CSV table of C-alpha atoms in Angstrom, one decimal:
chain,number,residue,atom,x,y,z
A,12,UNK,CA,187.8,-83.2,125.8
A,13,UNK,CA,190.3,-85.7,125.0
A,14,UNK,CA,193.7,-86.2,127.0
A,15,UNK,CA,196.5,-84.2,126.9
A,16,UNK,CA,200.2,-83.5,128.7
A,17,UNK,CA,199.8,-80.0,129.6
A,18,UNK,CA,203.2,-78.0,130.1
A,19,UNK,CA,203.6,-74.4,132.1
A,20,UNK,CA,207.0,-72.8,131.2
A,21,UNK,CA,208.1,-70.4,133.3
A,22,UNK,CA,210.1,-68.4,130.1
A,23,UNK,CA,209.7,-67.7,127.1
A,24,UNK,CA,212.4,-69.7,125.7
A,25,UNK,CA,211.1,-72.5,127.8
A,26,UNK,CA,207.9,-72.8,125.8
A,27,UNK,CA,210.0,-72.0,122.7
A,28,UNK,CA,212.2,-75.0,123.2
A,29,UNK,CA,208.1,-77.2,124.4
A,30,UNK,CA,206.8,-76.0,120.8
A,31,UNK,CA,209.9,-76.8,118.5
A,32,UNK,CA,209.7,-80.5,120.5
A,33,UNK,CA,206.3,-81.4,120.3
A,34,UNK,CA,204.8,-81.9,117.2
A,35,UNK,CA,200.7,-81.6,118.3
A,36,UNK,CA,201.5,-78.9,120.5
A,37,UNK,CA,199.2,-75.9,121.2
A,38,UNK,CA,200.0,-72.3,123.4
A,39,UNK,CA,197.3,-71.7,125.7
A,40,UNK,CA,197.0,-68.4,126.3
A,41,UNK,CA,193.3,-67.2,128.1
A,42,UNK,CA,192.0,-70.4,126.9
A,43,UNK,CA,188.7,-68.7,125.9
A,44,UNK,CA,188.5,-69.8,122.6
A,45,UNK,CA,190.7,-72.9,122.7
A,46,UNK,CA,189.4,-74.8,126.2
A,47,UNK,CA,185.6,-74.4,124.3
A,48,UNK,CA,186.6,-75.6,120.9
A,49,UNK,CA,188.9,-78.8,123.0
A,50,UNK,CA,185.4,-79.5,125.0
A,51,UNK,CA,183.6,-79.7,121.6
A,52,UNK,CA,186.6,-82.1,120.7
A,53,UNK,CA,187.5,-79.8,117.7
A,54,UNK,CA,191.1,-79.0,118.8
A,55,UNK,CA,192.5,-82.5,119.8
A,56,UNK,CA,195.9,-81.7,121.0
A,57,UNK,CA,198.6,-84.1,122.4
A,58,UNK,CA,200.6,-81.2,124.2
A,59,UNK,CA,199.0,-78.0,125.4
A,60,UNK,CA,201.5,-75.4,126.5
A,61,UNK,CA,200.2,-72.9,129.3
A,62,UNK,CA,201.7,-69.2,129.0
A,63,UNK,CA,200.1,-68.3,132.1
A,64,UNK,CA,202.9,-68.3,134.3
A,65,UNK,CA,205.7,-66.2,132.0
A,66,UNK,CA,205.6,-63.0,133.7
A,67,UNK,CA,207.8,-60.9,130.9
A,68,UNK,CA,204.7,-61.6,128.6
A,69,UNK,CA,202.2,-59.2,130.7
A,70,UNK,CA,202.1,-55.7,131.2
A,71,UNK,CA,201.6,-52.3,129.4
A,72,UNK,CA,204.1,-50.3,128.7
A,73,UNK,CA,203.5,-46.5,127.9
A,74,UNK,CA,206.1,-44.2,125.5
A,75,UNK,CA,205.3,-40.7,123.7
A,76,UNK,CA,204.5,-42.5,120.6
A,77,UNK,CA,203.1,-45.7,121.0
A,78,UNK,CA,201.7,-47.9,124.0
A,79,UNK,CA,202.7,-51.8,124.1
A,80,UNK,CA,200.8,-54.4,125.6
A,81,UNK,CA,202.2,-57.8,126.4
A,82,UNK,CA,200.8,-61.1,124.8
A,83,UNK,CA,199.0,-62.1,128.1
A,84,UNK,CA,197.6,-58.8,129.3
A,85,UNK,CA,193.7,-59.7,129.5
A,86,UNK,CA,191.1,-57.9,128.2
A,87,UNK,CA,190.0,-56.5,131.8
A,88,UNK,CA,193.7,-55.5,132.2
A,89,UNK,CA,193.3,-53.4,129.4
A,90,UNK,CA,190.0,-51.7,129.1
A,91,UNK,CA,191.1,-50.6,133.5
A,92,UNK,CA,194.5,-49.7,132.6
A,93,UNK,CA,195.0,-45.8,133.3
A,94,UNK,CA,197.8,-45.6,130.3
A,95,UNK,CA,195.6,-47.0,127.8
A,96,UNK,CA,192.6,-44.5,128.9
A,97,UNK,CA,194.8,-41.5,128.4
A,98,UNK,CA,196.3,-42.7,125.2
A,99,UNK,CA,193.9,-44.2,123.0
A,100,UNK,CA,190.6,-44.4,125.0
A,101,UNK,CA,189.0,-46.6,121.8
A,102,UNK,CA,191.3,-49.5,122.8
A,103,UNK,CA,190.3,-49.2,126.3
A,104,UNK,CA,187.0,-49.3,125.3
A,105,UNK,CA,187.5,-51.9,122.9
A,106,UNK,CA,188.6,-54.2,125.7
A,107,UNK,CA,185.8,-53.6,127.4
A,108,UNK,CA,182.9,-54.8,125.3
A,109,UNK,CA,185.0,-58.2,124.8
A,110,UNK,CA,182.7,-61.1,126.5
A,111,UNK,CA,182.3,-60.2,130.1
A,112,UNK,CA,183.6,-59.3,133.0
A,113,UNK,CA,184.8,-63.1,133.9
A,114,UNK,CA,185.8,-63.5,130.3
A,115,UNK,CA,187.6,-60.4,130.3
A,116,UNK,CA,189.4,-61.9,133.4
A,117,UNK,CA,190.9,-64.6,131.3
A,118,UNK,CA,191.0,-63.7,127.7
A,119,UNK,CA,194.1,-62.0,126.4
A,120,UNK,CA,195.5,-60.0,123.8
A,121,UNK,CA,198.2,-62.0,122.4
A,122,UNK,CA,195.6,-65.3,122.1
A,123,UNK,CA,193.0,-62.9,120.5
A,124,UNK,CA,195.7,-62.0,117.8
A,125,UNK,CA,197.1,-65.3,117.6
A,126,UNK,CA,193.9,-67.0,116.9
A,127,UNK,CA,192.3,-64.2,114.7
A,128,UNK,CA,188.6,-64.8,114.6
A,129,UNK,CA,187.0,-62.9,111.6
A,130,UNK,CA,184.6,-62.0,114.7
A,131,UNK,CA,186.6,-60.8,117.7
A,132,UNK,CA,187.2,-56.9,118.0
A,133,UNK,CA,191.4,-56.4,118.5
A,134,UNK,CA,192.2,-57.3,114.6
A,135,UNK,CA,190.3,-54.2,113.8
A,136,UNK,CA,192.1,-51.8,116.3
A,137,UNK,CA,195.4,-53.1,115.2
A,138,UNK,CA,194.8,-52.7,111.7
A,139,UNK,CA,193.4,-49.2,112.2
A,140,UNK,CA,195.9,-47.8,114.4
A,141,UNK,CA,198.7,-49.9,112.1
A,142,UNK,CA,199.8,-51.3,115.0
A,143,UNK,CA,203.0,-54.0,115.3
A,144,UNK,CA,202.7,-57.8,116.1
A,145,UNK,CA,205.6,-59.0,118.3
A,146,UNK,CA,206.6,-62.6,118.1
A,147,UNK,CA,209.4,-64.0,119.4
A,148,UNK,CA,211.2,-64.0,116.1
A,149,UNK,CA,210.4,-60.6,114.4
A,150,UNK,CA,208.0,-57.3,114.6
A,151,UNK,CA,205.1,-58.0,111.7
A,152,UNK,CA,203.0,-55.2,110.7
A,153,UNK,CA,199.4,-55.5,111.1
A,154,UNK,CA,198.7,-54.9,107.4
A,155,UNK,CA,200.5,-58.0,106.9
A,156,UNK,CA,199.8,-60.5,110.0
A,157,UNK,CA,196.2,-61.0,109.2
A,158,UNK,CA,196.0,-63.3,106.4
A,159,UNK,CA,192.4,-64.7,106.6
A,160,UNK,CA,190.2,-66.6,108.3
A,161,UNK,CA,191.9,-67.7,111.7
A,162,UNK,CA,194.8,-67.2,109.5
A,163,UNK,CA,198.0,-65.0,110.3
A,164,UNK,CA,201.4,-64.5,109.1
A,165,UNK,CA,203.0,-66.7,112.4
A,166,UNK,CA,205.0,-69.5,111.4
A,167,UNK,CA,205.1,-72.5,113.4
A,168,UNK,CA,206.7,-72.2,116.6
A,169,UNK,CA,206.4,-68.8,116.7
A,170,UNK,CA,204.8,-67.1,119.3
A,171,UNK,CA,203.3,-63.4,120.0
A,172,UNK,CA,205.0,-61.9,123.0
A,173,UNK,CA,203.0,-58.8,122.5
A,174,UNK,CA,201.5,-56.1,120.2
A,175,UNK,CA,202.4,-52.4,119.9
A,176,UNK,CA,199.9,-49.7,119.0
A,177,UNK,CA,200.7,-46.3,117.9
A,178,UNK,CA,198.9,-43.2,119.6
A,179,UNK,CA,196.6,-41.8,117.0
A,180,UNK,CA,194.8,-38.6,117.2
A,181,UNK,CA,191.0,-39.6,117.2
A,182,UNK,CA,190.0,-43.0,117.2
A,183,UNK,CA,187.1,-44.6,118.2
A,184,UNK,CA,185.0,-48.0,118.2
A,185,UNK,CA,181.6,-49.2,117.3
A,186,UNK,CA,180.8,-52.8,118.1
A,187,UNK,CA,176.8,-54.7,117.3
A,188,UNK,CA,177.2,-57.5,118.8
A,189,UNK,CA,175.4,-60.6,118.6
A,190,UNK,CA,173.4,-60.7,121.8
A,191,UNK,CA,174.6,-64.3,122.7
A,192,UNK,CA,177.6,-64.6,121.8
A,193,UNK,CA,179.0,-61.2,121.8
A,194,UNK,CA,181.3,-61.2,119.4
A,195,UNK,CA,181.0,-58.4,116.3
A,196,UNK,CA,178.5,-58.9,113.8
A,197,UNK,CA,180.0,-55.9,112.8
A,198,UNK,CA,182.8,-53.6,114.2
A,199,UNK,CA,184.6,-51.0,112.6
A,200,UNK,CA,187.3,-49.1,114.0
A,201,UNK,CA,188.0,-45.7,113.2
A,202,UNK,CA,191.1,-44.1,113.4
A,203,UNK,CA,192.7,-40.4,112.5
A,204,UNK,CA,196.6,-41.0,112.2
A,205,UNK,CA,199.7,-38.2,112.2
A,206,UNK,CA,199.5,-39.6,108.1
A,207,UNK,CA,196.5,-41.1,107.4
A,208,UNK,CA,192.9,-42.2,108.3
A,209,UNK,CA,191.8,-45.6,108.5
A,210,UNK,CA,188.3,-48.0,108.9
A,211,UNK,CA,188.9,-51.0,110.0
A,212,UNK,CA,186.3,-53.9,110.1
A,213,UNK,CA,185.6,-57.0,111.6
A,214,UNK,CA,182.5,-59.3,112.0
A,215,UNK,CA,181.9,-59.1,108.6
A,216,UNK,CA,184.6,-59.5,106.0
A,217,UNK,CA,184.7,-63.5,105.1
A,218,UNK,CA,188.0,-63.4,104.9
A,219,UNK,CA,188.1,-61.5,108.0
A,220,UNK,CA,189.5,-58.0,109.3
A,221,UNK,CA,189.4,-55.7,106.0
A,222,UNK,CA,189.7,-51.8,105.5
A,223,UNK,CA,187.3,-50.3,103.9
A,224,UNK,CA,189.1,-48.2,101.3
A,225,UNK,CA,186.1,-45.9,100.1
A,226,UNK,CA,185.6,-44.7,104.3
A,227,UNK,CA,188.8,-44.4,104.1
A,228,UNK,CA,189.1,-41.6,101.2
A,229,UNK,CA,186.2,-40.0,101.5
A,230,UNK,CA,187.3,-39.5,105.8
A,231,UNK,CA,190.5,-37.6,104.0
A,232,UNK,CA,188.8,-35.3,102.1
A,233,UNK,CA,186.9,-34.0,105.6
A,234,UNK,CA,186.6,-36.1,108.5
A,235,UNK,CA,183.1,-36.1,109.2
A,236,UNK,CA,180.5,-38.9,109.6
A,237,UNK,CA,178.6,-36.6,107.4
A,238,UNK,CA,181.3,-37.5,104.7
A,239,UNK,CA,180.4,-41.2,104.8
A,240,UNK,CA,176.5,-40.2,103.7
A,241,UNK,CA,175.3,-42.5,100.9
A,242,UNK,CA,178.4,-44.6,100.8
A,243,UNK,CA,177.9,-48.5,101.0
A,244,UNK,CA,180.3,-51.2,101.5
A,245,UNK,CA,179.5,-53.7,98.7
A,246,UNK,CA,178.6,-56.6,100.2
A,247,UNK,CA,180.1,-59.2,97.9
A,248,UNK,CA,183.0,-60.4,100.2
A,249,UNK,CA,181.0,-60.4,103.8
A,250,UNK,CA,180.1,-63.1,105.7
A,251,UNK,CA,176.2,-64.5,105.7
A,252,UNK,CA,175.2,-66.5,108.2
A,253,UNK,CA,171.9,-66.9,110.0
A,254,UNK,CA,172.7,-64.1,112.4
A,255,UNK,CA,172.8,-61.7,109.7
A,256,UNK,CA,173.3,-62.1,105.5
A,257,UNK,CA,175.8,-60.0,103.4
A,258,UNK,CA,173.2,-56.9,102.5
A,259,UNK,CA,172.4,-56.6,106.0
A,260,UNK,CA,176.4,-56.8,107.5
A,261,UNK,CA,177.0,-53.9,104.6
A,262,UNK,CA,174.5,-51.9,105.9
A,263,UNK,CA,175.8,-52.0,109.1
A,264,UNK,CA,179.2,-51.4,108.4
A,265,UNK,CA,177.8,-48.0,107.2
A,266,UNK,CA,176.2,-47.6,110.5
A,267,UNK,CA,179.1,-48.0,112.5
A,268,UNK,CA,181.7,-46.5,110.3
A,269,UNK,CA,179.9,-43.1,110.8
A,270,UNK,CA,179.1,-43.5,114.8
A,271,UNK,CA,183.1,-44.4,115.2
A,272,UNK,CA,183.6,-40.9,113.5
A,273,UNK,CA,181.0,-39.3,115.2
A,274,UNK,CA,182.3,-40.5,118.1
A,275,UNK,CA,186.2,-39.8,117.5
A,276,UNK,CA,185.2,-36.4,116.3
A,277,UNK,CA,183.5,-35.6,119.9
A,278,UNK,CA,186.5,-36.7,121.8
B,11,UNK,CA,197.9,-87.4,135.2
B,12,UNK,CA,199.4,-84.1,137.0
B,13,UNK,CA,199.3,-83.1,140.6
B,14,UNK,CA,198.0,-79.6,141.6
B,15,UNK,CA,198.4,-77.9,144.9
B,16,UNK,CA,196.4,-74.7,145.2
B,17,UNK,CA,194.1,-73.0,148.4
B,18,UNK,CA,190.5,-73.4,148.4
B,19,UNK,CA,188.3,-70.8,150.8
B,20,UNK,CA,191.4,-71.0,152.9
B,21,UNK,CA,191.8,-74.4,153.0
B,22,UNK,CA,195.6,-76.1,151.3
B,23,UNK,CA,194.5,-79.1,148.8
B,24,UNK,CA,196.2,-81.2,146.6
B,25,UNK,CA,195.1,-83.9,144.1
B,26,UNK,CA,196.8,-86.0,141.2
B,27,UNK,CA,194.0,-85.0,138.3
B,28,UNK,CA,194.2,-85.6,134.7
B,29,UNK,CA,195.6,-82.1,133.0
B,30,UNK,CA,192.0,-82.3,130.9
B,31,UNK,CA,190.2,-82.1,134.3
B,32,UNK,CA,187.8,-78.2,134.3
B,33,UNK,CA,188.4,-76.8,137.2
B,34,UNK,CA,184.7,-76.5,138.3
B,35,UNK,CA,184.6,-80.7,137.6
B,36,UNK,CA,187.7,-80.5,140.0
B,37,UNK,CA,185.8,-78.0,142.4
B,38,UNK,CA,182.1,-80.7,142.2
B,39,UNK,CA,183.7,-84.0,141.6
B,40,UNK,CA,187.2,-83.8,143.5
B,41,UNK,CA,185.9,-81.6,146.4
B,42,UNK,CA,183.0,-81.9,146.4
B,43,UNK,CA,182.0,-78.7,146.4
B,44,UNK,CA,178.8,-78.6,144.5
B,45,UNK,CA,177.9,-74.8,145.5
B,46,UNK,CA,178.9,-74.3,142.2
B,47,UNK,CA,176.7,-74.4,139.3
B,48,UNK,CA,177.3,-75.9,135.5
B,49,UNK,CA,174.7,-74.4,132.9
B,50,UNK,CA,175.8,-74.1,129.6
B,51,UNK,CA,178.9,-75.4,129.8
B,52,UNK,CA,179.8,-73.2,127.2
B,53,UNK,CA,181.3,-70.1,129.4
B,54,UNK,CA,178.3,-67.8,129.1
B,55,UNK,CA,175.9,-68.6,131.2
B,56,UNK,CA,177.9,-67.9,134.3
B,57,UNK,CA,176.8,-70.3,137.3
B,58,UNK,CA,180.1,-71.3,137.4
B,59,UNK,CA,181.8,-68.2,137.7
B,60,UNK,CA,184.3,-68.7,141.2
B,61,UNK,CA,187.3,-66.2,142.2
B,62,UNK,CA,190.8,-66.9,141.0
B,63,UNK,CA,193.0,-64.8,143.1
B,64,UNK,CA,190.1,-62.7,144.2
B,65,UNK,CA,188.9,-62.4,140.1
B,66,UNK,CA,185.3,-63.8,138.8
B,67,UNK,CA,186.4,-66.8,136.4
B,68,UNK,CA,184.5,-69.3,134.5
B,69,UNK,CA,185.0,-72.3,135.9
B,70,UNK,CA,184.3,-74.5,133.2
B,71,UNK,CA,186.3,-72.7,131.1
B,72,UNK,CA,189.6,-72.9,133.2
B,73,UNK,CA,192.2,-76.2,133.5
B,74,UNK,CA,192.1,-77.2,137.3
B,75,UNK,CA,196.1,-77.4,136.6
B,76,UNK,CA,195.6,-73.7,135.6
B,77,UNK,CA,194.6,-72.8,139.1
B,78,UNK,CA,198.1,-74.6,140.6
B,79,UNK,CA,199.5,-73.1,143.2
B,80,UNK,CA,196.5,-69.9,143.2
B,81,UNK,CA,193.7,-69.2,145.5
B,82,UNK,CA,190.4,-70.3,144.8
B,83,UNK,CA,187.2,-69.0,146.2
B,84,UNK,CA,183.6,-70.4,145.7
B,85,UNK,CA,180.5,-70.0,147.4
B,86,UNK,CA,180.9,-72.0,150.4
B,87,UNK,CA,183.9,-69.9,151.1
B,88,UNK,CA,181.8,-66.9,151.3
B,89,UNK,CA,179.9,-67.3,154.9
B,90,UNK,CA,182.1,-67.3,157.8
B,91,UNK,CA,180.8,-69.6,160.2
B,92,UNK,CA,177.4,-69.5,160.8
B,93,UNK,CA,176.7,-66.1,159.2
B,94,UNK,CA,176.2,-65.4,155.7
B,95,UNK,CA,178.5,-63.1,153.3
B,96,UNK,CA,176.2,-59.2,153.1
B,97,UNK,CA,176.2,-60.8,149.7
B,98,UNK,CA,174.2,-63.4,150.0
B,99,UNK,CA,172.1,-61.9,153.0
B,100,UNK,CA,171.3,-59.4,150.3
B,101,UNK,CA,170.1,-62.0,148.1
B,102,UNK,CA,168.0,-63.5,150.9
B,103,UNK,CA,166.2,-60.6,152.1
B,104,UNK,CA,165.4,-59.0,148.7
B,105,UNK,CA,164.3,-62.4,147.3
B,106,UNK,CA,167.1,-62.2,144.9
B,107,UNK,CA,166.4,-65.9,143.2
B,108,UNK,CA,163.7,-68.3,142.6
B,109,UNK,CA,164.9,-71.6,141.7
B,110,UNK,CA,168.4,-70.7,142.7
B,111,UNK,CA,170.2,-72.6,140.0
B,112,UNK,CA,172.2,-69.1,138.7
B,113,UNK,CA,172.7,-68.0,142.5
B,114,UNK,CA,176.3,-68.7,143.3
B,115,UNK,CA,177.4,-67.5,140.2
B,116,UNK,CA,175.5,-64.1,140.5
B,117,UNK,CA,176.7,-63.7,144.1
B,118,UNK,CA,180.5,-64.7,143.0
B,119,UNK,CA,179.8,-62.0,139.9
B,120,UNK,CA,178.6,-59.5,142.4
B,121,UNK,CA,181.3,-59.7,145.2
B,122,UNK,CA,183.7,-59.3,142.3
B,123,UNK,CA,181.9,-56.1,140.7
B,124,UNK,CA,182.1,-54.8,144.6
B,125,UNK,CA,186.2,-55.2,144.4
B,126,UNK,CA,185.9,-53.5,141.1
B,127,UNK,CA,183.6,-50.5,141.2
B,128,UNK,CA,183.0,-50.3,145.0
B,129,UNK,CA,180.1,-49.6,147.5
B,130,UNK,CA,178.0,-47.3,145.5
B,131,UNK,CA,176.8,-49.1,142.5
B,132,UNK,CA,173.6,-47.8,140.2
B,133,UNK,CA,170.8,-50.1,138.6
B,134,UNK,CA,172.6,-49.5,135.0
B,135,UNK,CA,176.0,-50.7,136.3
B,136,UNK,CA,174.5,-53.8,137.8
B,137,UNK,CA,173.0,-54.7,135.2
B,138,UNK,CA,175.4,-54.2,132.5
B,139,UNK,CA,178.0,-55.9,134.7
B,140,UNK,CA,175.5,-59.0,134.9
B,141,UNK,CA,175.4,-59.5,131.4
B,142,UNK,CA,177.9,-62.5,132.2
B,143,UNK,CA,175.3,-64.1,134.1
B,144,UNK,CA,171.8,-65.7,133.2
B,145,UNK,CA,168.5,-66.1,135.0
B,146,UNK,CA,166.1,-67.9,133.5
B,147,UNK,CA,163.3,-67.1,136.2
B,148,UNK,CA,163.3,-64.2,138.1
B,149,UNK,CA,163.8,-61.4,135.3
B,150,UNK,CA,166.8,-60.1,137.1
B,151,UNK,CA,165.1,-57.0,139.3
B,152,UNK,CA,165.5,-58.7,142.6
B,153,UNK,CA,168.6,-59.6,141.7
B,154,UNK,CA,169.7,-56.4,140.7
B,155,UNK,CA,167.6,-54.9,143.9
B,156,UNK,CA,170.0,-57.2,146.1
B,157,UNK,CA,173.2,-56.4,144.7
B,158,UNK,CA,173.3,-52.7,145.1
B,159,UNK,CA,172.2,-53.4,149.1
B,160,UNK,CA,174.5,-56.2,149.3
B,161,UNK,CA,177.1,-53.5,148.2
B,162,UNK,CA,176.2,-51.2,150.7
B,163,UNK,CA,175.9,-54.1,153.6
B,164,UNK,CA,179.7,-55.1,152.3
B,165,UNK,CA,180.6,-51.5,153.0
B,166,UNK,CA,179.6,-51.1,156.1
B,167,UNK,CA,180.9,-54.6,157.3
B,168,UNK,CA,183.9,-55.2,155.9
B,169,UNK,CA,185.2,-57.3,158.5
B,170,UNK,CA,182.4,-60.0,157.0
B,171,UNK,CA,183.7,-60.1,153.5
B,172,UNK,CA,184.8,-63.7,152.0
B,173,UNK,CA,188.3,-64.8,153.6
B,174,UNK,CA,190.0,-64.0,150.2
C-alpha cells in the first residue's frame, strides 16, 4: 500500500469541506473493497477520508412507508435489525449473505452503493424495491444512480449519507455465489410493489445491476414462478468470465428469478 | 505519520504509525503480539480476525488508525492468568486444530458467534457461521465439535469470558 494522510471528520460537513480540498481524496467507508484494492496498489490515494466516526451517518430509521438506513450502517447491522425483519425480510436477508460475519462487521451500505460492484447484492434490492439514494446534495432515484460498471450518478464531492427503501408487499432474494469470493454470480431480486413488480439482477449484467423487463411482465400478468416457465434472459449483455460464461449466467438468472418468486409468494 | 491511542486486552497503548499501517501489522510488528495469524491477506481467510469493540474484524483489512481510541481484543487477551478462555479449553480438549495456523482466528470467530447467537448453538450454525474462516487441515469437525462445547463451557462460566 502506498502512503497516504488519512483524515477522520467528525461531521458530515467536515468531510465535505476534506473532499472539496483535496484533490486525490477518497471516503473510506467499511474499507472492504477499498483497503484490498489499496494493498494491491490499485487505488493509490494521497488523502483517505474515514467516515467512521460521523455518527448522524448510522442508524435505521423505520416509517409506515419506507425504512431508511444510514450510509455507514454495516451489513451485520442490517441483516439483525428487528425493523428491517418486520418490513422487508428480503433486505435483511440480503445483508446477510454479504461476505461473512467479520466482513459484515465492517462493510456498509453507503460504501456498497457508492462503489457499485456489478457483483455485490444491495444495487439489486435498491433497484427492485425503487429505493432513494441520499447524498449530501440531493435524493437520486435508484433507476438513475446506477450508471455502469462501478459507475453511479455521484458527482465529485458528493457523498451518500444514506439510502431509503420503500416497503413492498412480497419481495425476496436469491443469491449463487461464487464459493470464494462470495459475491453474486448471479442475484436477482424480486419484488411485488403497491404499482408494479420488479426483477432486479446483479452478478451478471456487464454493465452491471439491470431489470429484466420480460420477468417483469410476464410477473404482472400472474405472479407465479410458474409464470417465468420457458422464459430466458438473452445472454448478449452478461458478463463471461472464468467463473461462469454468458449462456450459463442466463440460465441462472432464470433459476433465481423463479425461486425469489417462489419464495416471495410463500411469505 | 499519525499517533493512535486505543486499549489492547485491557492494556492503554499508544504509537506514532504511518496511517497505511494494517492494524494486524500494528498488532505483530508494533506489539508484538503475534497470536494473531496472516493467511491470505486478502480478508477471507480469517486468521486474523480480532474483536473491535467486542466484534470479529479482519485485521488485515482494517487501518490501525481505524481502531483509535477503540478496544481491541486478540488471542492473548482471551486467558486470564494462567487459565485458558472455555474457548480455547474447548479447542484443546476436543482436538480442535492440527497445525494451529487458523486457531486464533477460529477461536476469535467463535467467542464472537457466542455474543451473537448464545450458549445453544447447532452443528449447521457453526458451520455456516465459520464460513469466514479456513482450515486447511483438519476438515473442520473438531473444530466445529469444540465450538458448540466451548459455548456451553462459556455459559456456565461466565465469570471466565475474555476481559472485553
Amino acid at each position: 500500500m502506498y502512503a497516504f494522510d488519512y483524515h477522520r471528520p467528525a461531521t458530515l460537513k467536515e468531510a465535505l469541506s476534506l473532499v472539496a480540498k483535496q484533490e486525490d481524496a477518497k471516503i473510506v467507508a467499511g474499507g472492504h473493497t477499498l483497503i484490498p484494492t489499496m494493498k494491491q496498489r490499485l487505488a493509490a490515494p494521497g488523502h483517505l477520508i474515514d467516515l467512521g466516526r460521523i455518527p448522524d451517518l448510522v442508524g435505521i430509521e423505520r416509517t409506515p412507508r419506507a425504512v431508511t438506513i444510514g450510509a455507514m450502517t454495516t451489513h451485520g447491522a442490517v441483516a439483525e435489525s428487528a425493523d428491517v425483519k418486520e418490513a422487508i425480510p428480503a433486505l435483511s436477508e440480503l445483508a446477510a449473505l454479504i461476505g461473512d460475519p467479520a466482513v459484515r462487521h465492517r462493510g456498509t451500505i453507503g460504501g456498497s452503493v457508492a462503489n457499485n460492484d456489478p457483483s455485490a447484492d444491495y444495487p439489486a434490492a435498491c433497484l427492485a424495491l425503487g429505493a432513494t439514494i441520499i447524498t449530501s446534495k440531493r435524493r437520486i432515484p435508484a433507476e438513475e444512480y446506477f450508471r455502469g460498471l462501478f459507475e453511479t450518478a455521484l458527482e465529485d464531492g458528493e457523498i451518500v449519507t444514506g439510502v431509503s427503501f420503500p416497503i413492498p408487499h412480497k419481495a425476496a432474494y436469491e443469491k449463487f455465489r461464487n464459493p470464494a469470493s462470495r459475491y453474486a454470480l448471479v442475484g436477482v431480486f424480486v419484488a411485488k410493489r403497491p404499482s408494479d413488480i420488479r426483477v432486479a439482477v446483479t452478478g451478471a449484467g456487464s454493465n452491471g445491476v439491470f431489470r429484466w423487463a420480460e420477468a417483469e411482465e410476464a410477473l404482472a400478468k400472474r405472479f407465479s414462478a410458474k409464470s417465468l416457465d420457458g422464459l430466458k434472459a438473452p445472454a448478449d449483455d452478461l458478463i463471461g468470465d472464468l467463473h461462469a460464461d454468458a449462456e450459463y449466467r442466463a440460465h441462472l438468472i432464470g433459476v433465481m428469478a423463479r425461486r425469489a418468486v417462489q419464495a416471495a409468494t410463500e411469505r | 505519520m499519525s499517533s493512535v491511542s486505543l486499549t489492547v486486552n485491557g492494556k492503554a497503548v499508544t504509537a506514532e504509525i504511518e496511517p497505511r499501517t494494517l492494524l494486524v501489522q500494528f498488532l505483530r510488528e508494533h506489539l508484538r503480539l503475534t497470536g494473531t495469524h496472516v493467511g491470505c491477506d486478502t480478508s477471507q481467510c480469517g486468521a486474523c480476525v480480532v474483536h473491535l469493540d467486542g466484534e470479529a474484524v479482519k485485521a488485515c483489512t482494517v487501518l490501525a488508525v481505524q481502531a483509535d481510541g477503540r478496544q481491541v481484543t486478540t488471542i492473548e487477551g482471551l486467558a486470564a492468568g494462567g487459565d485458558l478462555h472455555p474457548m480455547q479449553a474447548a479447542f484443546r480438549e476436543h482436538h480442535g486444530l492440527q497445525c494451529g495456523y487458523c486457531t486464533p482466528g477460529m477461536i476469535m470467530t467463535a467467542v464472537d458467534l457466542v455474543r451473537r447467537k448464545g450458549h445453544a448453538l447447532d452443528e449447521t450454525t457453526i458451520r455456516h457461521e465459520l464460513e469466514g474462516n479456513l482450515c486447511r487441515c483438519t476438515g473442520y469437525h473438531n473444530i466445529v465439535k469444540a465450538i458448540a462445547a466451548g459455548a456451553t463451557a462459556m455459559g456456565q462460566a461466565p465469570a471466565r469470558q475474555a476481559a472485553e
